[in-house]
PDB file of C-alpha atoms in Angstrom:
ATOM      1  CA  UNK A 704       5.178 -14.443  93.359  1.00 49.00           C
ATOM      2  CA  UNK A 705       8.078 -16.787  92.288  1.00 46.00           C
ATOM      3  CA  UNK A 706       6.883 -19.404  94.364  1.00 52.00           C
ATOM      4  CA  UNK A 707       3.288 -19.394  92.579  1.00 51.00           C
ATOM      5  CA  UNK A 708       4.743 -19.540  89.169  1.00 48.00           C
ATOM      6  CA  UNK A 709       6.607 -22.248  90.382  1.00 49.00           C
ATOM      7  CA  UNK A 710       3.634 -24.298  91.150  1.00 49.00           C
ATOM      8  CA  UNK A 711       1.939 -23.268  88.126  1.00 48.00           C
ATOM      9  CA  UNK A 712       4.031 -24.421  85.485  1.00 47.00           C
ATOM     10  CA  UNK A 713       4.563 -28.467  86.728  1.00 48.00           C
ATOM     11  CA  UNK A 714       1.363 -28.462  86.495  1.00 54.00           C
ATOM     12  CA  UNK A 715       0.723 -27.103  83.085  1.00 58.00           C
ATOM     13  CA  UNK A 716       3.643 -29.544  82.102  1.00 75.00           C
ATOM     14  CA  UNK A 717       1.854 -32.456  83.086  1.00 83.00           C
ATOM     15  CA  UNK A 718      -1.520 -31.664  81.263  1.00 82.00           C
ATOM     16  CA  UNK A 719       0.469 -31.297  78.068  1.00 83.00           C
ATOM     17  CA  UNK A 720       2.345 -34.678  78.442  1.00 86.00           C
ATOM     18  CA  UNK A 721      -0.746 -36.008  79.589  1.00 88.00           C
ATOM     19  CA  UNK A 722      -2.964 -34.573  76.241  1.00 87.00           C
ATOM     20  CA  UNK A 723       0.456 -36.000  74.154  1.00 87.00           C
ATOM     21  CA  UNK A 724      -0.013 -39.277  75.233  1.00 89.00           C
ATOM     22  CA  UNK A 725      -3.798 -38.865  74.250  1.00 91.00           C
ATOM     23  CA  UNK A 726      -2.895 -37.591  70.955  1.00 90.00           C
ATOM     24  CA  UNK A 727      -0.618 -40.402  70.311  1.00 90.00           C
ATOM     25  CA  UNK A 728      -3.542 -42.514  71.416  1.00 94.00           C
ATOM     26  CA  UNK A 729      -6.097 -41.581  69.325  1.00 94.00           C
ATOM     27  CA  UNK A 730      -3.329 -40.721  66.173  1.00 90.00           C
ATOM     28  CA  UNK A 731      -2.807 -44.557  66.252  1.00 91.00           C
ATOM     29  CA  UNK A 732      -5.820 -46.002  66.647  1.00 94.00           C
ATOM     30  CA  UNK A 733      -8.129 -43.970  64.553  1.00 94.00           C
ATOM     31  CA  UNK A 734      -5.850 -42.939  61.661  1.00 91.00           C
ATOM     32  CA  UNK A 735      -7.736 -44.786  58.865  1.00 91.00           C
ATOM     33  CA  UNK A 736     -11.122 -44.497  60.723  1.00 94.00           C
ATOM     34  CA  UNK A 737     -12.656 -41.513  61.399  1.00 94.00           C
ATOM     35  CA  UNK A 738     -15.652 -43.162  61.946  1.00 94.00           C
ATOM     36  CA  UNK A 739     -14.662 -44.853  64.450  1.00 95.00           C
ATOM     37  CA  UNK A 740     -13.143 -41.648  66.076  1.00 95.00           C
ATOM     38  CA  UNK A 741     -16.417 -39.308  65.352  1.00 94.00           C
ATOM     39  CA  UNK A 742     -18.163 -42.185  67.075  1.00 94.00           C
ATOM     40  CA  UNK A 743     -16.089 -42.244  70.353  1.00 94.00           C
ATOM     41  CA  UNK A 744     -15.914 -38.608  70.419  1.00 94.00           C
ATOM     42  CA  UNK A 745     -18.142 -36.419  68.858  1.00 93.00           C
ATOM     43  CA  UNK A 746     -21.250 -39.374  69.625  1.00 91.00           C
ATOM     44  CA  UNK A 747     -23.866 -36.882  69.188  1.00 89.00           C
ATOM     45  CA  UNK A 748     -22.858 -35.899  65.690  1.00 89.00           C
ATOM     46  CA  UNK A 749     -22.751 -39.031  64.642  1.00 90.00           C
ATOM     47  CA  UNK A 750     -26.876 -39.209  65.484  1.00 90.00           C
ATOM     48  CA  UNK A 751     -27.878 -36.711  63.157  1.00 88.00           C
ATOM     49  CA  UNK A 752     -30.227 -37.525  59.970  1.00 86.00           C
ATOM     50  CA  UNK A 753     -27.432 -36.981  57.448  1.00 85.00           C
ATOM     51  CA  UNK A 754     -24.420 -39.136  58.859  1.00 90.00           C
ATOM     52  CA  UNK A 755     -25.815 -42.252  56.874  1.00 89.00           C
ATOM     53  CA  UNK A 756     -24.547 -41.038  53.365  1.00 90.00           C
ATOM     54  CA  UNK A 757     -21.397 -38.991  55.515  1.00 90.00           C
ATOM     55  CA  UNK A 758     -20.730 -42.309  57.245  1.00 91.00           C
ATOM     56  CA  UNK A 759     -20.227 -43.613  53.624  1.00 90.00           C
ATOM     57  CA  UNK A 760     -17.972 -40.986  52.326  1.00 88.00           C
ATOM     58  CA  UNK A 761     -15.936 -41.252  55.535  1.00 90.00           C
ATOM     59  CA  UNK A 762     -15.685 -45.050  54.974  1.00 88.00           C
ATOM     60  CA  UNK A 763     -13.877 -44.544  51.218  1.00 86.00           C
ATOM     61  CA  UNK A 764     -11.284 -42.662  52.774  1.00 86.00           C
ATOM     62  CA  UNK A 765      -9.333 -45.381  53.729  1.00 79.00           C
ATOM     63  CA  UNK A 766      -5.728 -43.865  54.960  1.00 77.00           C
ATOM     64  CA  UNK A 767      -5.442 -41.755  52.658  1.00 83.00           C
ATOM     65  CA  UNK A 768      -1.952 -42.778  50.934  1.00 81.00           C
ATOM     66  CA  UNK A 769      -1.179 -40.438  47.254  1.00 80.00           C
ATOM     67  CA  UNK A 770      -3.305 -38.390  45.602  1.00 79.00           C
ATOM     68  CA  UNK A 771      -7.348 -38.609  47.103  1.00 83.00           C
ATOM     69  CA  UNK A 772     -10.019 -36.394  45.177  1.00 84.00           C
ATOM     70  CA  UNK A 773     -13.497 -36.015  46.376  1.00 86.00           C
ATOM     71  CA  UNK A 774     -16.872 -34.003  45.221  1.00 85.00           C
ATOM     72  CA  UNK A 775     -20.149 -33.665  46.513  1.00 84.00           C
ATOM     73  CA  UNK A 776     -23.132 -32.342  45.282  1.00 84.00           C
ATOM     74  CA  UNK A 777     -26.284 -31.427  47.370  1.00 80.00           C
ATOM     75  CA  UNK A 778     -28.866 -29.020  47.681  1.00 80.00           C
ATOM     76  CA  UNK A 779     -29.135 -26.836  51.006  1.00 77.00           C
ATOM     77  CA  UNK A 780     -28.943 -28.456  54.437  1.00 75.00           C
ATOM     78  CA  UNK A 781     -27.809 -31.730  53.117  1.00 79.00           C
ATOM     79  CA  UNK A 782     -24.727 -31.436  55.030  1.00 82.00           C
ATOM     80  CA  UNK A 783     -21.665 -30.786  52.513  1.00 85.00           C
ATOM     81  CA  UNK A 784     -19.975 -28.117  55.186  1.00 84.00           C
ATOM     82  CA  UNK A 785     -20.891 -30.899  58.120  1.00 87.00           C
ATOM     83  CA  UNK A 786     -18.999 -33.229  56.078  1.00 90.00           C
ATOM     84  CA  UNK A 787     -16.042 -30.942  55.504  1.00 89.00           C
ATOM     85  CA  UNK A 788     -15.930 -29.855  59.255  1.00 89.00           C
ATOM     86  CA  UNK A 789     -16.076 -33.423  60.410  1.00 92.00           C
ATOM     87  CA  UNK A 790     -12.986 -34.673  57.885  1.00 93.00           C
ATOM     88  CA  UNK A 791     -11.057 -31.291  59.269  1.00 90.00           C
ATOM     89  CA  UNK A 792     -11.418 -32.234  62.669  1.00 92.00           C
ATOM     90  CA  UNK A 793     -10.469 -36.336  61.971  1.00 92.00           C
ATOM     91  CA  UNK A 794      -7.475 -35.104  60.688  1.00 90.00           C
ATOM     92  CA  UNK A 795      -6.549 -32.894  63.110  1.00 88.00           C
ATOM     93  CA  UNK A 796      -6.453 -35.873  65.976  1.00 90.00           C
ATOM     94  CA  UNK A 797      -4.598 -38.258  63.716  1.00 89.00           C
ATOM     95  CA  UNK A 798      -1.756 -36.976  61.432  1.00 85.00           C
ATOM     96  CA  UNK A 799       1.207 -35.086  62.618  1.00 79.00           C
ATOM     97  CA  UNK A 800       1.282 -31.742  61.841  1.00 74.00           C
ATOM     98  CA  UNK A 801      -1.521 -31.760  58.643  1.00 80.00           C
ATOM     99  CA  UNK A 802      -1.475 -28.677  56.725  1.00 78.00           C
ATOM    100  CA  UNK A 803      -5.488 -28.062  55.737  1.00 81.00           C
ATOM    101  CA  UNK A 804      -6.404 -25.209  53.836  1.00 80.00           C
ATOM    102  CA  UNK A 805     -10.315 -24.193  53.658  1.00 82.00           C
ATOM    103  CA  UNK A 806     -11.379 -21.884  51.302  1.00 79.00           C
ATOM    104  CA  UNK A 807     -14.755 -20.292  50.932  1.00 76.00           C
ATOM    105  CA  UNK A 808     -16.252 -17.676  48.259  1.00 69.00           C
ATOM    106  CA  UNK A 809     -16.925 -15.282  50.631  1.00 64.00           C
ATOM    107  CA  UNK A 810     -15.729 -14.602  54.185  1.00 54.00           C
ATOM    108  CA  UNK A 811     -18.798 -14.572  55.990  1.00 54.00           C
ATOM    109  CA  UNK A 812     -19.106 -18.114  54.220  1.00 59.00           C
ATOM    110  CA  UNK A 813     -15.869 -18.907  56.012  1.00 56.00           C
ATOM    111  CA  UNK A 814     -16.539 -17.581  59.461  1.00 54.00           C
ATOM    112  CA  UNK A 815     -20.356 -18.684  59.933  1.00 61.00           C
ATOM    113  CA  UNK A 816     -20.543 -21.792  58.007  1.00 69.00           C
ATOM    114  CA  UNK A 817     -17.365 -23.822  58.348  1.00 77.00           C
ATOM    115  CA  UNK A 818     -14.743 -21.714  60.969  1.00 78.00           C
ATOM    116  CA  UNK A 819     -17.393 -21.287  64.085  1.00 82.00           C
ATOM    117  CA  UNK A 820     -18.856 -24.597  62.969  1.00 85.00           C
ATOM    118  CA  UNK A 821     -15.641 -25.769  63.551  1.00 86.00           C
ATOM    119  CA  UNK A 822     -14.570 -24.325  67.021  1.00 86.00           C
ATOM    120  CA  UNK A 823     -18.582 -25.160  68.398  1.00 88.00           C
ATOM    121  CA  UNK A 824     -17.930 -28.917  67.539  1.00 91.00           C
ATOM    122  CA  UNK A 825     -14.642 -28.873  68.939  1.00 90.00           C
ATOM    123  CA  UNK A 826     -15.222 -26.572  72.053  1.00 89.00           C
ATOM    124  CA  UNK A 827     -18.236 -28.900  72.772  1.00 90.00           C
ATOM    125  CA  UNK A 828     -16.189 -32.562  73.299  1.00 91.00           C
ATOM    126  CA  UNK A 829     -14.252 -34.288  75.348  1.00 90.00           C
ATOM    127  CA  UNK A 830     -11.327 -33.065  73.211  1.00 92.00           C
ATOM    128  CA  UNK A 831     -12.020 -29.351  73.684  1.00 91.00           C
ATOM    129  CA  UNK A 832      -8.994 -28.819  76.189  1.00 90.00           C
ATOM    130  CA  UNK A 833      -6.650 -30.352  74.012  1.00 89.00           C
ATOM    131  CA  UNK A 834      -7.516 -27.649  71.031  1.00 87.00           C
ATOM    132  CA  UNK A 835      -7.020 -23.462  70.922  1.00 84.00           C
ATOM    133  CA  UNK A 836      -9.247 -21.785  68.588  1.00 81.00           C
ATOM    134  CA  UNK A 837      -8.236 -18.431  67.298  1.00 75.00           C
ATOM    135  CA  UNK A 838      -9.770 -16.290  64.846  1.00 67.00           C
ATOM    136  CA  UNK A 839      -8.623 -17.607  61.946  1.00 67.00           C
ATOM    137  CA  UNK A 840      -6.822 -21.142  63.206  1.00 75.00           C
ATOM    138  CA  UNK A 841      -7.277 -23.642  65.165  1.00 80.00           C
ATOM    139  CA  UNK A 842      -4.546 -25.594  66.930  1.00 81.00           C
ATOM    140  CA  UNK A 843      -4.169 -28.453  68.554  1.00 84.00           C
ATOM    141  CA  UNK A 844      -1.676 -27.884  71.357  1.00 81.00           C
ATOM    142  CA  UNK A 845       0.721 -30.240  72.361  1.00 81.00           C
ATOM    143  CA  UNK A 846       1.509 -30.858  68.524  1.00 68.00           C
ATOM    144  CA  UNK A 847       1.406 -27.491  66.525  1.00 58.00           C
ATOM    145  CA  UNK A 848      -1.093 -29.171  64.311  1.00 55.00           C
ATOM    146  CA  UNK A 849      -2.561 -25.894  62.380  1.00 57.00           C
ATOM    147  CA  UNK A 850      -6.112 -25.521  60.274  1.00 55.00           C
ATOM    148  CA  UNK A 851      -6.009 -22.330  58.905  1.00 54.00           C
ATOM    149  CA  UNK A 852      -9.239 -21.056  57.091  1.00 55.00           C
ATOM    150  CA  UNK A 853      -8.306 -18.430  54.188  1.00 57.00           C
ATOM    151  CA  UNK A 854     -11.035 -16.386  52.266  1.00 55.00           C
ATOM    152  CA  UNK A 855     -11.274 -16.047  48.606  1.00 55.00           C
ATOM    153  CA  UNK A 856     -13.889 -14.595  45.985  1.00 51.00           C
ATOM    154  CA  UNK A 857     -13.504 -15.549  42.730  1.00 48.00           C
ATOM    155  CA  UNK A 858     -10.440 -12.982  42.004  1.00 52.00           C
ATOM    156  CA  UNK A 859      -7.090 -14.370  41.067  1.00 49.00           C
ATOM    157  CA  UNK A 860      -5.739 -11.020  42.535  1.00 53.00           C
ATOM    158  CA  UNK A 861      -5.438 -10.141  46.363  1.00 53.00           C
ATOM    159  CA  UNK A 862      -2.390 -10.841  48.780  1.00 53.00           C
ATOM    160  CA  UNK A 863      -4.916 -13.719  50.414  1.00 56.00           C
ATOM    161  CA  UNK A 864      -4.940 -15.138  46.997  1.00 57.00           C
ATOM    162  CA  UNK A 865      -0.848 -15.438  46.786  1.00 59.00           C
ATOM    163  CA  UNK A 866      -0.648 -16.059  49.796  1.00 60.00           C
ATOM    164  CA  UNK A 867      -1.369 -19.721  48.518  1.00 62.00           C
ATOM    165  CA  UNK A 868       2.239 -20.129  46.925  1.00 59.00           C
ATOM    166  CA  UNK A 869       3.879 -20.312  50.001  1.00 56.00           C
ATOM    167  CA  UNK A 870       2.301 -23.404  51.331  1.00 61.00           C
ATOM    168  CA  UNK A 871       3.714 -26.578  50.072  1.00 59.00           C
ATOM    169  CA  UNK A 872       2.902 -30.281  50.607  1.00 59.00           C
ATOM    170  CA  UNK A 873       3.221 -32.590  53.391  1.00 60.00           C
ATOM    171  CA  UNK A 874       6.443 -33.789  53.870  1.00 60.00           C
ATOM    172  CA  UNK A 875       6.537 -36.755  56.179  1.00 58.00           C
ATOM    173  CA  UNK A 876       4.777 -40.067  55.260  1.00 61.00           C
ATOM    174  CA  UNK A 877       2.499 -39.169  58.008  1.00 61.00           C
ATOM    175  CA  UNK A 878       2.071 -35.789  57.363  1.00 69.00           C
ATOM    176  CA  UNK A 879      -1.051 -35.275  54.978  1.00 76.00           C
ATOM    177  CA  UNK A 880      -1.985 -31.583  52.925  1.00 80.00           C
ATOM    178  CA  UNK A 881      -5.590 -31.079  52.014  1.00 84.00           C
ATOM    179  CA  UNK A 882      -7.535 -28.473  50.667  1.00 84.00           C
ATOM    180  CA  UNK A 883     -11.444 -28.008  51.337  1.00 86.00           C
ATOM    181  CA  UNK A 884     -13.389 -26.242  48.692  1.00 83.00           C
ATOM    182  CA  UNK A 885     -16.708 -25.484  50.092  1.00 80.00           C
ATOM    183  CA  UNK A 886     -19.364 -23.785  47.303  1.00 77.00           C
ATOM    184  CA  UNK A 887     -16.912 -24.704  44.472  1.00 78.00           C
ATOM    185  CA  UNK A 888     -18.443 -23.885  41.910  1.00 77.00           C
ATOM    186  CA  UNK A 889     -18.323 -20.027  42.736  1.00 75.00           C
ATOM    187  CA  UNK A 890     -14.179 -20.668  41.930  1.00 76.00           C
ATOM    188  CA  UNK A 891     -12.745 -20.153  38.710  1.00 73.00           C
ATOM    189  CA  UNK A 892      -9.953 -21.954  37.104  1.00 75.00           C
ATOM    190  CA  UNK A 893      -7.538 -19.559  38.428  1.00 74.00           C
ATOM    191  CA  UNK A 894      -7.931 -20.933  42.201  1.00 75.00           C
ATOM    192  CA  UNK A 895      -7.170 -24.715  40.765  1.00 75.00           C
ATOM    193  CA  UNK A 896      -3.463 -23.084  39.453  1.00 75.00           C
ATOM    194  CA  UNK A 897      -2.733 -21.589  42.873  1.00 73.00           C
ATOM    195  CA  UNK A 898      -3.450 -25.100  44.575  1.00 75.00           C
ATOM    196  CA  UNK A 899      -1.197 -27.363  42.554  1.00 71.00           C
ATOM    197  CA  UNK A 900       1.614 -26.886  44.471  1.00 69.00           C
ATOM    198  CA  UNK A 901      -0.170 -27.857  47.940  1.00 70.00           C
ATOM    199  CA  UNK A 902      -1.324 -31.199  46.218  1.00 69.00           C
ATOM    200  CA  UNK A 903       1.394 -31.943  44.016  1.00 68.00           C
ATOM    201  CA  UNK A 904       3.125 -34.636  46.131  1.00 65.00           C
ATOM    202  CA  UNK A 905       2.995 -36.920  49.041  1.00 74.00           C
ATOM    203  CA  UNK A 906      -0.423 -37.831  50.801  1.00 83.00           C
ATOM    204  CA  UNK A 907      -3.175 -34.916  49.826  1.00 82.00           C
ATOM    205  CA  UNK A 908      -6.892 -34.803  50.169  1.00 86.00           C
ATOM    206  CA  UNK A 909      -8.795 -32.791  47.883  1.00 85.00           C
ATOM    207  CA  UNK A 910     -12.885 -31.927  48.870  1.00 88.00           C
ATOM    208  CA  UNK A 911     -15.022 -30.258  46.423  1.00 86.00           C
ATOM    209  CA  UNK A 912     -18.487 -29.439  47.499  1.00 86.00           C
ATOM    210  CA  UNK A 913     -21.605 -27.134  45.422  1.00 83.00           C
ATOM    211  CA  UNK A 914     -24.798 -26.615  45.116  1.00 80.00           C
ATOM    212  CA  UNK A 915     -26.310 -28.318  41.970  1.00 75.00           C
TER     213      UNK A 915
END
């Protein structure tokens, strides 16, 4: 039994130097452009009818340096959550530990729109090994990079809610924060109060989308 374990772990070891190297890769050489990096890697998405006006948002972003506020408008099936699941994912492969908050009006919202959106686009790459997908986080391995999807209805009570004072910005110059809104206009101001903190300093990326 010792002598299996023993041959287990060298090789784990090796696949997680080998994805860190991969990391480091694709960190350097796609960190101001994800379309570049949705191209190489998630090719197919990239074919749909509605990347031609995402391609152009994703093209503004630019490496996101300060303060970076976005909104979108669009009626049903235009592809607001694609957008937001596509940015998520970018920014998992290229910033160092990112901390990326989404927040939905209602939990099913979260967990069949945007959070096993998410994991299906992931799970479905080349980069799927690199990534563990939880319930309610995904992580990319060999870096602790966390995405954690939080729930909200438009109540400025609830421990989910508060729950939003304990995360603070980015630190590094690397590092980024950013906060997805998706059906904002079911928020109140209330949810706005709770975020400043996240956003307040160093590199942040703020995403608004609604329904006109």
């Amino acid at each position: 039994m010792v002598d299996d374990e023993k041959q287990v772990k060298p090789r784990k070891s090796k696949q997680m130097k080998e994805q860190q190297i991969l990391f480091n890769s694709i960190s350097r050489k796609y960190h101001s452009n994800p379309v570049g990096f949705l191209e190489e890697y998630f090719h197919k998405l990239t074919q749909a009818d509605n990347f031609h006006w995402q391609k152009e948002e994703f093209l503004k972003y630019g490496d996101l340096k300060g303060m970076n506020l976005y909104a979108y408008c669009g009626c049903t099936g235009a592809g607001k959550s694609t957008l937001i699941c596509l940015t998520i994912i970018w920014l998992l492969f290229t910033r160092v530990a990112p901390k990326i908050v989404v927040i939905t009006s209602t939990a099913q919202q979260s967990s069949t729109t945007i959070f096993d959106t998410l994991s299906y686009y992931i799970k479905n790459s080349a980069l799927a090994d690199m990534v563990e997908c939880a319930a309610t986080s995904i992580t990319i391995k060999c870096n602790d990079n966390n995405a954690k999807v939080l729930c909200f209805s438009d109540s400025p009570s609830g421990e989910k809610a508060n729950s939003l004072r304990g995360i603070h910005a980015a630190e590094s110059e690397t590092g980024i924060s950013a906060v997805f809104m998706d059906e904002a206009n079911n928020f109140g101001e209330w949810i706005y109060q709770k975020l400043a903190g996240i956003l307040a300093t160093g590199n942040s990326l703020w995403v608004l989308s609604s329904n006109p």
